[in-house]
PDB file of C-alpha atoms in Angstrom:
ATOM      1  CA  MET A 524      17.296  11.563  12.039  1.00  0.00           C
ATOM      2  CA  LYS A 525      14.099  10.760  10.190  1.00  0.00           C
ATOM      3  CA  SER A 526      14.120  10.385   6.443  1.00  0.00           C
ATOM      4  CA  ILE A 527      11.557  11.801   4.049  1.00  0.00           C
ATOM      5  CA  TYR A 528      10.159   8.263   3.775  1.00  0.00           C
ATOM      6  CA  ASP A 529       9.597   8.196   7.535  1.00  0.00           C
ATOM      7  CA  TYR A 530       7.637  11.471   7.347  1.00  0.00           C
ATOM      8  CA  ARG A 531       5.620  10.225   4.389  1.00  0.00           C
ATOM      9  CA  CYS A 532       4.767   6.993   6.209  1.00  0.00           C
ATOM     10  CA  GLU A 533       3.707   8.846   9.381  1.00  0.00           C
ATOM     11  CA  ASN A 534       1.633  11.331   7.418  1.00  0.00           C
ATOM     12  CA  LEU A 535       0.058   8.579   5.337  1.00  0.00           C
ATOM     13  CA  GLN A 536      -1.015   6.946   8.597  1.00  0.00           C
ATOM     14  CA  SER A 537      -2.747  10.218   9.519  1.00  0.00           C
ATOM     15  CA  VAL A 538      -4.436  10.314   6.114  1.00  0.00           C
ATOM     16  CA  ARG A 539      -5.597   6.736   6.735  1.00  0.00           C
ATOM     17  CA  LEU A 540      -7.955   8.046   9.428  1.00  0.00           C
ATOM     18  CA  LYS A 541     -10.058   9.719   6.714  1.00  0.00           C
ATOM     19  CA  PHE A 542     -11.103   6.298   5.415  1.00  0.00           C
ATOM     20  CA  LYS A 543     -13.147   3.534   7.025  1.00  0.00           C
ATOM     21  CA  THR A 544     -10.823   0.772   5.821  1.00  0.00           C
ATOM     22  CA  ILE A 545      -7.450   0.268   4.173  1.00  0.00           C
ATOM     23  CA  SER A 546      -9.322  -1.262   1.227  1.00  0.00           C
ATOM     24  CA  GLU A 547     -11.366   1.920   0.810  1.00  0.00           C
ATOM     25  CA  MET A 548      -8.212   4.032   0.946  1.00  0.00           C
ATOM     26  CA  ALA A 549      -6.401   1.799  -1.546  1.00  0.00           C
ATOM     27  CA  GLU A 550      -9.319   1.907  -3.970  1.00  0.00           C
ATOM     28  CA  PHE A 551      -9.562   5.704  -3.701  1.00  0.00           C
ATOM     29  CA  ILE A 552      -5.842   6.103  -4.419  1.00  0.00           C
ATOM     30  CA  GLY A 553      -5.817   3.441  -7.120  1.00  0.00           C
ATOM     31  CA  THR A 554      -3.563   0.824  -5.593  1.00  0.00           C
ATOM     32  CA  SER A 555      -4.032  -2.593  -4.045  1.00  0.00           C
ATOM     33  CA  LYS A 556      -4.929  -3.204  -0.412  1.00  0.00           C
ATOM     34  CA  GLN A 557      -1.669  -5.133  -0.040  1.00  0.00           C
ATOM     35  CA  SER A 558       0.437  -2.253  -1.402  1.00  0.00           C
ATOM     36  CA  MET A 559      -1.388   0.237   0.793  1.00  0.00           C
ATOM     37  CA  GLY A 560      -0.761  -1.938   3.847  1.00  0.00           C
ATOM     38  CA  GLN A 561       2.950  -2.113   3.023  1.00  0.00           C
ATOM     39  CA  LEU A 562       3.101   1.666   2.623  1.00  0.00           C
ATOM     40  CA  LEU A 563       1.289   2.242   5.896  1.00  0.00           C
ATOM     41  CA  ASN A 564       3.496  -0.085   7.921  1.00  0.00           C
ATOM     42  CA  GLY A 565       6.724   1.169   6.362  1.00  0.00           C
ATOM     43  CA  ASN A 566       7.632  -2.066   4.570  1.00  0.00           C
ATOM     44  CA  ARG A 567       7.426  -0.197   1.279  1.00  0.00           C
ATOM     45  CA  LYS A 568       8.687   3.343   0.684  1.00  0.00           C
ATOM     46  CA  LEU A 569       6.221   5.958  -0.482  1.00  0.00           C
ATOM     47  CA  GLY A 570       7.879   7.550  -3.502  1.00  0.00           C
ATOM     48  CA  ALA A 571       7.517  11.142  -4.622  1.00  0.00           C
ATOM     49  CA  ASN A 572       5.180  10.415  -7.541  1.00  0.00           C
ATOM     50  CA  LEU A 573       2.665   8.505  -5.431  1.00  0.00           C
ATOM     51  CA  ALA A 574       2.965  11.027  -2.592  1.00  0.00           C
ATOM     52  CA  ARG A 575       2.108  13.862  -5.008  1.00  0.00           C
ATOM     53  CA  LYS A 576      -0.791  11.818  -6.443  1.00  0.00           C
ATOM     54  CA  ILE A 577      -2.198  11.216  -2.953  1.00  0.00           C
ATOM     55  CA  GLU A 578      -1.865  14.914  -2.103  1.00  0.00           C
ATOM     56  CA  GLU A 579      -3.660  15.849  -5.315  1.00  0.00           C
ATOM     57  CA  LEU A 580      -6.459  13.318  -4.786  1.00  0.00           C
ATOM     58  CA  LEU A 581      -6.999  14.487  -1.210  1.00  0.00           C
ATOM     59  CA  ASP A 582      -6.642  18.168  -2.109  1.00  0.00           C
ATOM     60  CA  LEU A 583      -3.610  18.572   0.171  1.00  0.00           C
ATOM     61  CA  PRO A 584      -0.884  21.153  -0.455  1.00  0.00           C
ATOM     62  CA  ILE A 585       1.986  19.892  -2.594  1.00  0.00           C
ATOM     63  CA  ASN A 586       4.706  18.265  -0.473  1.00  0.00           C
ATOM     64  CA  GLN A 587       2.375  18.072   2.527  1.00  0.00           C
ATOM     65  CA  LEU A 588       3.215  14.408   3.076  1.00  0.00           C
ATOM     66  CA  ASP A 589       6.924  15.294   3.188  1.00  0.00           C
ATOM     67  CA  GLN A 590       6.549  17.646   6.150  1.00  0.00           C
ATOM     68  CA  SER A 591       7.536  16.790   9.695  1.00  0.00           C
ATOM     69  CA  ASP A 592       4.053  17.856  10.810  1.00  0.00           C
ATOM     70  CA  ALA A 593       1.419  17.443   8.120  1.00  0.00           C
ATOM     71  CA  SER A 594      -1.169  19.070  10.337  1.00  0.00           C
ATOM     72  CA  THR A 595       0.348  22.510   9.761  1.00  0.00           C
ATOM     73  CA  PRO A 596       0.149  23.297   6.035  1.00  0.00           C
ATOM     74  CA  GLU A 597       1.010  26.928   6.784  1.00  0.00           C
ATOM     75  CA  GLU A 598       4.648  25.807   7.017  1.00  0.00           C
ATOM     76  CA  VAL A 599       4.699  25.399   3.260  1.00  0.00           C
ATOM     77  CA  ASP A 600       4.590  28.887   1.785  1.00  0.00           C
ATOM     78  CA  GLU A 601       3.111  29.790  -1.591  1.00  0.00           C
ATOM     79  CA  LEU A 602       6.491  30.159  -3.314  1.00  0.00           C
ATOM     80  CA  SER A 603       7.555  26.664  -2.250  1.00  0.00           C
ATOM     81  CA  LYS A 604       4.311  25.228  -3.599  1.00  0.00           C
ATOM     82  CA  GLU A 605       4.737  27.013  -6.933  1.00  0.00           C
ATOM     83  CA  ILE A 606       8.326  25.785  -7.269  1.00  0.00           C
ATOM     84  CA  ALA A 607       7.228  22.233  -6.476  1.00  0.00           C
ATOM     85  CA  LYS A 608       4.444  22.409  -9.099  1.00  0.00           C
ATOM     86  CA  ARG A 609       6.881  23.557 -11.762  1.00  0.00           C
ATOM     87  CA  ILE A 610       9.436  20.880 -10.871  1.00  0.00           C
ATOM     88  CA  ILE A 611       6.787  18.167 -11.069  1.00  0.00           C
ATOM     89  CA  LYS A 612       5.465  19.454 -14.408  1.00  0.00           C
ATOM     90  CA  SER A 613       8.979  19.712 -15.860  1.00  0.00           C
ATOM     91  CA  ASN A 614       9.663  16.016 -15.218  1.00  0.00           C
ATOM     92  CA  ILE A 615      13.327  16.839 -14.556  1.00  0.00           C
ATOM     93  CA  PRO A 616      15.116  14.237 -12.406  1.00  0.00           C
ATOM     94  CA  PRO A 617      15.727  15.491  -8.838  1.00  0.00           C
ATOM     95  CA  ARG A 618      19.513  15.121  -9.141  1.00  0.00           C
ATOM     96  CA  LYS A 619      19.527  17.491 -12.114  1.00  0.00           C
ATOM     97  CA  ILE A 620      17.469  20.020 -10.186  1.00  0.00           C
ATOM     98  CA  LEU A 621      19.947  19.882  -7.309  1.00  0.00           C
ATOM     99  CA  ALA A 622      22.830  20.326  -9.778  1.00  0.00           C
ATOM    100  CA  MET A 623      21.084  23.394 -11.253  1.00  0.00           C
ATOM    101  CA  ILE A 624      20.574  24.892  -7.791  1.00  0.00           C
ATOM    102  CA  ASP A 625      24.219  24.230  -6.911  1.00  0.00           C
ATOM    103  CA  ALA A 626      25.299  25.911 -10.175  1.00  0.00           C
ATOM    104  CA  LEU A 627      23.160  28.956  -9.383  1.00  0.00           C
ATOM    105  CA  LEU A 628      24.628  29.194  -5.890  1.00  0.00           C
ATOM    106  CA  VAL A 629      28.171  29.073  -7.256  1.00  0.00           C
ATOM    107  CA  GLU A 630      27.382  31.841  -9.764  1.00  0.00           C
ATOM    108  CA  ASP A 631      26.107  34.097  -6.959  1.00  0.00           C
ATOM    109  CA  GLU A 632      29.253  33.752  -4.858  1.00  0.00           C
TER     110      GLU A 632
END
């Protein structure tokens, strides 16, 4: 089973095609050519913060790089995008968000 990092790496490779060179892509995103190369070849994991930054810079839907098929943004509905925006703005650690969701699910049972 692929991890979210695998999807991000694959989708970043697709994004790479929008640039003439890795250096151009790295400069646009604000990282080094070496770091970009490591991200593209999977030797370095693309974290959530950088993934969101790349999506914002390239005007992609939030969490687009996390999708199994980044070529179909319709898969991410408007509610999911709004939730993701609010989570990012809140700066709440992901584990706490999961704990809150679990607590809400328990209350509904």
